[in-house]
Amino acid sequence: MNRLKIGWIGLGNMGNPMAKNLLKAGLDITVFNRTKDKEKDLISAGATSAATPEALLQACDVVITMLSNDEAVKEVFESEQGLLSKDNPGKIIINMSTVSPETSRYLATICSKKQVHFIDAPVSGSVKPAQEGSLVILVGANNADYEIVKPIFEILGKVAIHVGEAGVASAAKLAINYLLGLNLQGLAETVLFAEKNGVSKKDMLNIINQGACGNGITAIKAPAILNDSYPAAFALKHLVKDLRLAKEAGLDSPLIHPLYDSFVLAQEEGLGDQDVMAIISSLKNK
């Protein structure tokens, strides 16, 4: 494991602490970010910098991408100086960004043509689990590739769940984020209904979290609701994107459409860069 050279692309709110955890574990890390200022923190911690994604793959055994959407990921793979712009057979690319199952299958196909191994590995969890190395990692890969990179996942997460081939993990991520959206919408509606009928936010959240309806997300989001402050652990705009991808992938259940519309409206109201729990601010005056 220590002999593997790891490349990292995407040093946002999630990518930065994840790459730092690999550095802390003593791994050899090279980074690439379009905004070079975002590399400084990692370089000061011991990482090196690559000039282009292609140079990064050439210098590393495994490259991990953690980017905001399908378009950004495809750009990194397919641009003039992208990951696949030259031949680097035998290398491994792990996409940990949340993208559509279709995009993951497409990336697997174009990597295969270059004899590059592709792994689909989106994560469940936000900034704090990324910092703590306690993410849940959903893995789409063949067994041999999974075994090679499994030690990396053991650093980044508390568990890695191998769900199938590339594309299956992306479908699992969209499914769990749909459930996340339902939880947040339900929590917000419950607290607001209770408040309108004389139950304080504090008491209602205590009732929820002490009972069978409480779960990890209701406990995590309780302080934000009590303080009416929603700095982004997971930005609302990203959940809007994930719900859209789920719809495009075939989710056509009774709740997806009103749920999606609710979060889209919140984004249109200017809440996109706030935390997903800011949905309660959008619903407050409805």
mmCIF file of C-alpha atoms in Angstrom:
data_model
loop_
_atom_site.group_PDB
_atom_site.id
_atom_site.type_symbol
_atom_site.label_atom_id
_atom_site.label_comp_id
_atom_site.label_asym_id
_atom_site.label_seq_id
_atom_site.Cartn_x
_atom_site.Cartn_y
_atom_site.Cartn_z
ATOM 1 C CA MET A 1 0.000 0.000 0.000
ATOM 2 C CA ASN A 2 2.694 2.506 0.955
ATOM 3 C CA ARG A 3 4.352 1.980 -2.420
ATOM 4 C CA LEU A 4 1.290 3.277 -4.286
ATOM 5 C CA LYS A 5 1.561 6.887 -5.394
ATOM 6 C CA ILE A 6 -1.817 8.596 -5.048
ATOM 7 C CA GLY A 7 -3.057 11.519 -7.139
ATOM 8 C CA TRP A 8 -5.976 13.699 -6.052
ATOM 9 C CA ILE A 9 -8.142 16.010 -8.176
ATOM 10 C CA GLY A 10 -10.681 18.280 -6.497
ATOM 11 C CA LEU A 11 -9.858 20.081 -3.255
ATOM 12 C CA GLY A 12 -13.236 21.423 -2.210
ATOM 13 C CA ASN A 13 -14.996 21.019 1.133
ATOM 14 C CA MET A 14 -14.875 17.223 0.859
ATOM 15 C CA GLY A 15 -11.739 16.623 -1.187
ATOM 16 C CA ASN A 16 -9.426 18.708 0.967
ATOM 17 C CA PRO A 17 -9.920 16.827 4.255
ATOM 18 C CA MET A 18 -10.015 13.459 2.468
ATOM 19 C CA ALA A 19 -6.675 14.102 0.779
ATOM 20 C CA LYS A 20 -5.266 15.320 4.109
ATOM 21 C CA ASN A 21 -6.241 12.035 5.741
ATOM 22 C CA LEU A 22 -4.215 10.150 3.137
ATOM 23 C CA LEU A 23 -1.245 12.408 3.855
ATOM 24 C CA LYS A 24 -1.629 11.839 7.595
ATOM 25 C CA ALA A 25 -1.549 8.111 6.915
ATOM 26 C CA GLY A 26 1.896 8.532 5.364
ATOM 27 C CA LEU A 27 0.953 8.132 1.708
ATOM 28 C CA ASP A 28 2.700 9.861 -1.180
ATOM 29 C CA ILE A 29 0.119 12.369 -2.493
ATOM 30 C CA THR A 30 0.206 14.567 -5.601
ATOM 31 C CA VAL A 31 -2.646 17.002 -6.200
ATOM 32 C CA PHE A 32 -4.203 18.904 -9.070
ATOM 33 C CA ASN A 33 -6.827 21.631 -8.725
ATOM 34 C CA ARG A 34 -7.901 24.162 -11.322
ATOM 35 C CA THR A 35 -7.839 26.867 -8.633
ATOM 36 C CA LYS A 36 -4.206 26.599 -7.595
ATOM 37 C CA ASP A 37 -4.725 28.500 -4.335
ATOM 38 C CA LYS A 38 -6.667 25.488 -3.062
ATOM 39 C CA GLU A 39 -3.540 23.348 -3.414
ATOM 40 C CA LYS A 40 -1.474 25.429 -0.976
ATOM 41 C CA ASP A 41 -2.903 23.869 2.171
ATOM 42 C CA LEU A 42 -2.123 20.339 0.971
ATOM 43 C CA ILE A 43 1.311 21.264 -0.353
ATOM 44 C CA SER A 44 2.228 22.804 2.998
ATOM 45 C CA ALA A 45 1.148 19.500 4.589
ATOM 46 C CA GLY A 46 3.500 17.528 2.341
ATOM 47 C CA ALA A 47 1.748 16.979 -0.979
ATOM 48 C CA THR A 48 3.253 17.835 -4.356
ATOM 49 C CA SER A 49 1.470 19.514 -7.274
ATOM 50 C CA ALA A 50 0.940 18.366 -10.864
ATOM 51 C CA ALA A 51 0.568 20.801 -13.750
ATOM 52 C CA THR A 52 -2.239 18.903 -15.497
ATOM 53 C CA PRO A 53 -4.517 15.905 -14.893
ATOM 54 C CA GLU A 54 -2.560 13.968 -17.528
ATOM 55 C CA ALA A 55 0.725 14.675 -15.725
ATOM 56 C CA LEU A 56 -0.898 13.598 -12.479
ATOM 57 C CA LEU A 57 -1.915 10.206 -13.850
ATOM 58 C CA GLN A 58 1.495 9.732 -15.413
ATOM 59 C CA ALA A 59 3.169 10.338 -12.044
ATOM 60 C CA CYS A 60 0.795 8.239 -9.920
ATOM 61 C CA ASP A 61 -0.487 4.684 -9.644
ATOM 62 C CA VAL A 62 -3.981 5.679 -8.499
ATOM 63 C CA VAL A 63 -5.796 8.958 -9.163
ATOM 64 C CA ILE A 64 -8.893 9.961 -7.184
ATOM 65 C CA THR A 65 -11.359 12.580 -8.430
ATOM 66 C CA MET A 66 -13.739 14.418 -6.086
ATOM 67 C CA LEU A 67 -15.614 17.028 -8.126
ATOM 68 C CA SER A 68 -18.973 18.763 -8.080
ATOM 69 C CA ASN A 69 -20.892 17.281 -11.012
ATOM 70 C CA ASP A 70 -20.899 15.092 -14.116
ATOM 71 C CA GLU A 71 -19.664 17.851 -16.413
ATOM 72 C CA ALA A 72 -16.650 18.673 -14.236
ATOM 73 C CA VAL A 73 -15.705 14.996 -14.003
ATOM 74 C CA LYS A 74 -15.983 14.410 -17.746
ATOM 75 C CA GLU A 75 -13.877 17.512 -18.385
ATOM 76 C CA VAL A 76 -11.075 16.167 -16.187
ATOM 77 C CA PHE A 77 -11.135 12.843 -18.028
ATOM 78 C CA GLU A 78 -11.569 14.074 -21.613
ATOM 79 C CA SER A 79 -10.003 17.525 -21.943
ATOM 80 C CA GLU A 80 -6.926 18.198 -24.056
ATOM 81 C CA GLN A 81 -4.631 17.614 -21.066
ATOM 82 C CA GLY A 82 -7.087 15.386 -19.225
ATOM 83 C CA LEU A 83 -6.538 12.087 -17.511
ATOM 84 C CA LEU A 84 -7.048 10.086 -20.696
ATOM 85 C CA SER A 85 -5.318 12.425 -23.133
ATOM 86 C CA LYS A 86 -2.285 10.089 -23.306
ATOM 87 C CA ASP A 87 -1.780 6.367 -22.853
ATOM 88 C CA ASN A 88 -1.165 5.253 -19.265
ATOM 89 C CA PRO A 89 -2.131 1.569 -19.289
ATOM 90 C CA GLY A 90 -2.520 -0.219 -15.976
ATOM 91 C CA LYS A 91 -3.274 2.902 -13.930
ATOM 92 C CA ILE A 92 -6.355 3.107 -11.685
ATOM 93 C CA ILE A 93 -8.781 6.048 -11.550
ATOM 94 C CA ILE A 94 -11.315 6.244 -8.710
ATOM 95 C CA ASN A 95 -14.181 8.701 -9.133
ATOM 96 C CA MET A 96 -15.565 9.568 -5.693
ATOM 97 C CA SER A 97 -17.773 12.370 -7.031
ATOM 98 C CA THR A 98 -21.528 11.895 -7.121
ATOM 99 C CA VAL A 99 -22.503 11.454 -10.768
ATOM 100 C CA SER A 100 -25.200 9.614 -12.680
ATOM 101 C CA PRO A 101 -24.972 5.849 -13.187
ATOM 102 C CA GLU A 102 -24.866 6.569 -16.919
ATOM 103 C CA THR A 103 -21.816 8.810 -16.500
ATOM 104 C CA SER A 104 -20.038 6.186 -14.383
ATOM 105 C CA ARG A 105 -20.633 3.519 -17.016
ATOM 106 C CA TYR A 106 -19.415 5.920 -19.706
ATOM 107 C CA LEU A 107 -16.235 6.685 -17.770
ATOM 108 C CA ALA A 108 -15.624 2.970 -17.268
ATOM 109 C CA THR A 109 -15.959 2.435 -21.024
ATOM 110 C CA ILE A 110 -13.564 5.189 -22.091
ATOM 111 C CA CYS A 111 -11.043 4.133 -19.441
ATOM 112 C CA SER A 112 -11.202 0.539 -20.654
ATOM 113 C CA LYS A 113 -10.328 1.681 -24.174
ATOM 114 C CA LYS A 114 -7.144 3.194 -22.711
ATOM 115 C CA GLN A 115 -6.465 0.076 -20.590
ATOM 116 C CA VAL A 116 -7.032 2.159 -17.459
ATOM 117 C CA HIS A 117 -8.959 0.601 -14.557
ATOM 118 C CA PHE A 118 -11.985 2.627 -13.409
ATOM 119 C CA ILE A 119 -13.653 2.482 -9.997
ATOM 120 C CA ASP A 120 -16.933 4.181 -9.120
ATOM 121 C CA ALA A 121 -16.808 5.119 -5.395
ATOM 122 C CA PRO A 122 -19.136 7.915 -4.258
ATOM 123 C CA VAL A 123 -19.391 8.573 -0.533
ATOM 124 C CA SER A 124 -22.222 8.956 1.927
ATOM 125 C CA GLY A 125 -21.385 11.617 4.489
ATOM 126 C CA SER A 126 -20.554 15.307 4.604
ATOM 127 C CA VAL A 127 -17.652 17.473 5.757
ATOM 128 C CA LYS A 128 -17.290 16.234 9.345
ATOM 129 C CA PRO A 129 -17.166 12.524 8.387
ATOM 130 C CA ALA A 130 -14.702 13.480 5.637
ATOM 131 C CA GLN A 131 -12.501 15.146 8.247
ATOM 132 C CA GLU A 132 -12.816 12.211 10.648
ATOM 133 C CA GLY A 133 -12.272 9.523 8.012
ATOM 134 C CA SER A 134 -15.680 8.038 8.844
ATOM 135 C CA LEU A 135 -17.390 8.215 5.450
ATOM 136 C CA VAL A 136 -19.443 5.350 4.044
ATOM 137 C CA ILE A 137 -17.898 4.495 0.678
ATOM 138 C CA LEU A 138 -20.015 2.841 -2.009
ATOM 139 C CA VAL A 139 -17.856 0.929 -4.464
ATOM 140 C CA GLY A 140 -18.506 -0.140 -8.049
ATOM 141 C CA ALA A 141 -15.545 -2.144 -9.365
ATOM 142 C CA ASN A 142 -14.366 -5.599 -10.274
ATOM 143 C CA ASN A 143 -13.065 -7.662 -7.368
ATOM 144 C CA ALA A 144 -9.371 -7.457 -8.303
ATOM 145 C CA ASP A 145 -9.345 -3.649 -8.556
ATOM 146 C CA TYR A 146 -11.341 -3.327 -5.342
ATOM 147 C CA GLU A 147 -8.802 -5.383 -3.409
ATOM 148 C CA ILE A 148 -5.938 -3.167 -4.656
ATOM 149 C CA VAL A 149 -7.521 0.087 -3.481
ATOM 150 C CA LYS A 150 -9.359 -1.207 -0.405
ATOM 151 C CA PRO A 151 -6.591 0.059 1.958
ATOM 152 C CA ILE A 152 -7.199 3.581 0.610
ATOM 153 C CA PHE A 153 -10.890 3.314 1.436
ATOM 154 C CA GLU A 154 -10.027 2.083 4.933
ATOM 155 C CA ILE A 155 -8.277 5.404 5.551
ATOM 156 C CA LEU A 156 -11.042 7.555 4.084
ATOM 157 C CA GLY A 157 -14.079 5.826 5.542
ATOM 158 C CA LYS A 158 -15.446 3.693 8.350
ATOM 159 C CA VAL A 159 -16.769 1.164 5.853
ATOM 160 C CA ALA A 160 -16.534 0.443 2.120
ATOM 161 C CA ILE A 161 -19.449 -1.482 0.629
ATOM 162 C CA HIS A 162 -18.735 -3.202 -2.681
ATOM 163 C CA VAL A 163 -22.124 -3.124 -4.421
ATOM 164 C CA GLY A 164 -21.222 -4.282 -7.935
ATOM 165 C CA GLU A 165 -19.684 -2.949 -11.120
ATOM 166 C CA ALA A 166 -19.188 0.699 -12.127
ATOM 167 C CA GLY A 167 -22.520 2.524 -12.204
ATOM 168 C CA VAL A 168 -24.118 0.462 -9.447
ATOM 169 C CA ALA A 169 -22.403 2.513 -6.739
ATOM 170 C CA SER A 170 -23.636 5.737 -8.329
ATOM 171 C CA ALA A 171 -27.184 4.355 -8.278
ATOM 172 C CA ALA A 172 -26.772 3.455 -4.594
ATOM 173 C CA LYS A 173 -25.554 7.002 -3.840
ATOM 174 C CA LEU A 174 -28.557 8.573 -5.546
ATOM 175 C CA ALA A 175 -30.854 6.223 -3.640
ATOM 176 C CA ILE A 176 -29.395 7.133 -0.245
ATOM 177 C CA ASN A 177 -29.495 10.845 -1.066
ATOM 178 C CA TYR A 178 -33.158 10.507 -1.994
ATOM 179 C CA LEU A 179 -33.746 9.099 1.485
ATOM 180 C CA LEU A 180 -31.678 11.983 2.893
ATOM 181 C CA GLY A 181 -33.943 14.468 1.123
ATOM 182 C CA LEU A 182 -37.064 12.765 2.474
ATOM 183 C CA ASN A 183 -35.611 12.862 5.996
ATOM 184 C CA LEU A 184 -34.753 16.560 5.788
ATOM 185 C CA GLN A 185 -38.085 17.569 4.282
ATOM 186 C CA GLY A 186 -39.969 15.514 6.862
ATOM 187 C CA LEU A 187 -37.916 16.879 9.741
ATOM 188 C CA ALA A 188 -38.449 20.464 8.611
ATOM 189 C CA GLU A 189 -42.201 20.014 8.124
ATOM 190 C CA THR A 190 -42.558 18.267 11.500
ATOM 191 C CA VAL A 191 -40.740 20.979 13.444
ATOM 192 C CA LEU A 192 -42.635 23.778 11.711
ATOM 193 C CA PHE A 193 -46.017 22.094 12.262
ATOM 194 C CA ALA A 194 -45.194 21.566 15.931
ATOM 195 C CA GLU A 195 -44.127 25.204 16.356
ATOM 196 C CA LYS A 196 -47.372 26.476 14.841
ATOM 197 C CA ASN A 197 -49.217 24.467 17.459
ATOM 198 C CA GLY A 198 -47.246 25.677 20.462
ATOM 199 C CA VAL A 199 -44.471 23.090 20.694
ATOM 200 C CA SER A 200 -41.000 24.624 20.901
ATOM 201 C CA LYS A 201 -38.293 23.564 18.447
ATOM 202 C CA LYS A 202 -36.199 22.331 21.357
ATOM 203 C CA ASP A 203 -38.959 20.132 22.723
ATOM 204 C CA MET A 204 -39.960 18.754 19.326
ATOM 205 C CA LEU A 205 -36.384 17.869 18.421
ATOM 206 C CA ASN A 206 -35.991 16.177 21.809
ATOM 207 C CA ILE A 207 -39.156 14.145 21.181
ATOM 208 C CA ILE A 208 -37.874 13.114 17.750
ATOM 209 C CA ASN A 209 -34.374 12.193 18.859
ATOM 210 C CA GLN A 210 -35.476 10.337 21.988
ATOM 211 C CA GLY A 211 -37.944 8.213 20.060
ATOM 212 C CA ALA A 212 -38.032 5.660 17.272
ATOM 213 C CA CYS A 213 -38.243 8.373 14.588
ATOM 214 C CA GLY A 214 -34.866 9.803 15.529
ATOM 215 C CA ASN A 215 -31.832 8.906 13.443
ATOM 216 C CA GLY A 216 -28.350 10.131 12.639
ATOM 217 C CA ILE A 217 -29.446 12.996 10.422
ATOM 218 C CA THR A 218 -32.128 14.283 12.836
ATOM 219 C CA ALA A 219 -29.519 14.406 15.610
ATOM 220 C CA ILE A 220 -26.862 16.018 13.421
ATOM 221 C CA LYS A 221 -29.179 18.728 12.127
ATOM 222 C CA ALA A 222 -30.829 19.587 15.464
ATOM 223 C CA PRO A 223 -28.252 22.242 16.478
ATOM 224 C CA ALA A 224 -28.603 24.027 13.129
ATOM 225 C CA ILE A 225 -32.390 24.159 13.529
ATOM 226 C CA LEU A 226 -32.139 25.400 17.124
ATOM 227 C CA ASN A 227 -29.641 28.110 16.135
ATOM 228 C CA ASP A 228 -31.426 28.886 12.877
ATOM 229 C CA SER A 229 -28.010 28.853 11.183
ATOM 230 C CA TYR A 230 -27.127 26.689 8.199
ATOM 231 C CA PRO A 231 -23.456 26.833 7.157
ATOM 232 C CA ALA A 232 -22.978 24.228 4.458
ATOM 233 C CA ALA A 233 -21.842 20.783 5.516
ATOM 234 C CA PHE A 234 -23.598 19.559 2.368
ATOM 235 C CA ALA A 235 -24.831 22.426 0.213
ATOM 236 C CA LEU A 236 -28.504 22.410 -0.722
ATOM 237 C CA LYS A 237 -27.639 22.933 -4.406
ATOM 238 C CA HIS A 238 -25.810 19.601 -4.437
ATOM 239 C CA LEU A 239 -28.872 17.743 -3.174
ATOM 240 C CA VAL A 240 -30.921 19.436 -5.910
ATOM 241 C CA LYS A 241 -28.429 18.033 -8.411
ATOM 242 C CA ASP A 242 -28.574 14.559 -6.883
ATOM 243 C CA LEU A 243 -32.388 14.485 -6.858
ATOM 244 C CA ARG A 244 -32.388 15.554 -10.501
ATOM 245 C CA LEU A 245 -29.944 12.772 -11.351
ATOM 246 C CA ALA A 246 -32.154 10.273 -9.512
ATOM 247 C CA LYS A 247 -35.159 11.372 -11.565
ATOM 248 C CA GLU A 248 -33.142 11.119 -14.764
ATOM 249 C CA ALA A 249 -32.009 7.627 -13.740
ATOM 250 C CA GLY A 250 -35.632 6.511 -13.508
ATOM 251 C CA LEU A 251 -36.872 7.364 -10.016
ATOM 252 C CA ASP A 252 -40.577 8.074 -10.554
ATOM 253 C CA SER A 253 -42.104 7.461 -7.127
ATOM 254 C CA PRO A 254 -44.969 9.468 -5.597
ATOM 255 C CA LEU A 255 -42.655 11.519 -3.344
ATOM 256 C CA ILE A 256 -39.728 12.348 -5.627
ATOM 257 C CA HIS A 257 -41.565 14.996 -7.627
ATOM 258 C CA PRO A 258 -42.826 17.207 -4.755
ATOM 259 C CA LEU A 259 -39.546 16.648 -2.913
ATOM 260 C CA TYR A 260 -37.494 17.776 -5.893
ATOM 261 C CA ASP A 261 -39.758 20.779 -6.494
ATOM 262 C CA SER A 262 -39.407 21.823 -2.848
ATOM 263 C CA PHE A 263 -35.605 21.827 -2.937
ATOM 264 C CA VAL A 264 -35.514 23.533 -6.352
ATOM 265 C CA LEU A 265 -37.699 26.309 -4.959
ATOM 266 C CA ALA A 266 -35.369 26.684 -1.969
ATOM 267 C CA GLN A 267 -32.435 27.020 -4.341
ATOM 268 C CA GLU A 268 -34.294 29.604 -6.409
ATOM 269 C CA GLU A 269 -34.909 31.534 -3.190
ATOM 270 C CA GLY A 270 -31.150 31.880 -2.735
ATOM 271 C CA LEU A 271 -30.515 29.022 -0.312
ATOM 272 C CA GLY A 272 -28.409 26.884 -2.649
ATOM 273 C CA ASP A 273 -25.074 27.579 -0.948
ATOM 274 C CA GLN A 274 -26.456 26.989 2.530
ATOM 275 C CA ASP A 275 -26.709 23.576 4.160
ATOM 276 C CA VAL A 276 -29.405 21.161 3.029
ATOM 277 C CA MET A 277 -31.210 21.752 6.332
ATOM 278 C CA ALA A 278 -31.907 25.303 5.129
ATOM 279 C CA ILE A 279 -34.953 23.742 3.468
ATOM 280 C CA ILE A 280 -36.684 24.645 6.737
ATOM 281 C CA SER A 281 -36.139 28.342 5.973
ATOM 282 C CA SER A 282 -37.853 27.931 2.626
ATOM 283 C CA LEU A 283 -40.808 26.096 4.156
ATOM 284 C CA LYS A 284 -41.229 28.478 7.101
ATOM 285 C CA ASN A 285 -43.482 30.951 5.309
ATOM 286 C CA LYS A 286 -45.370 28.490 3.146
#
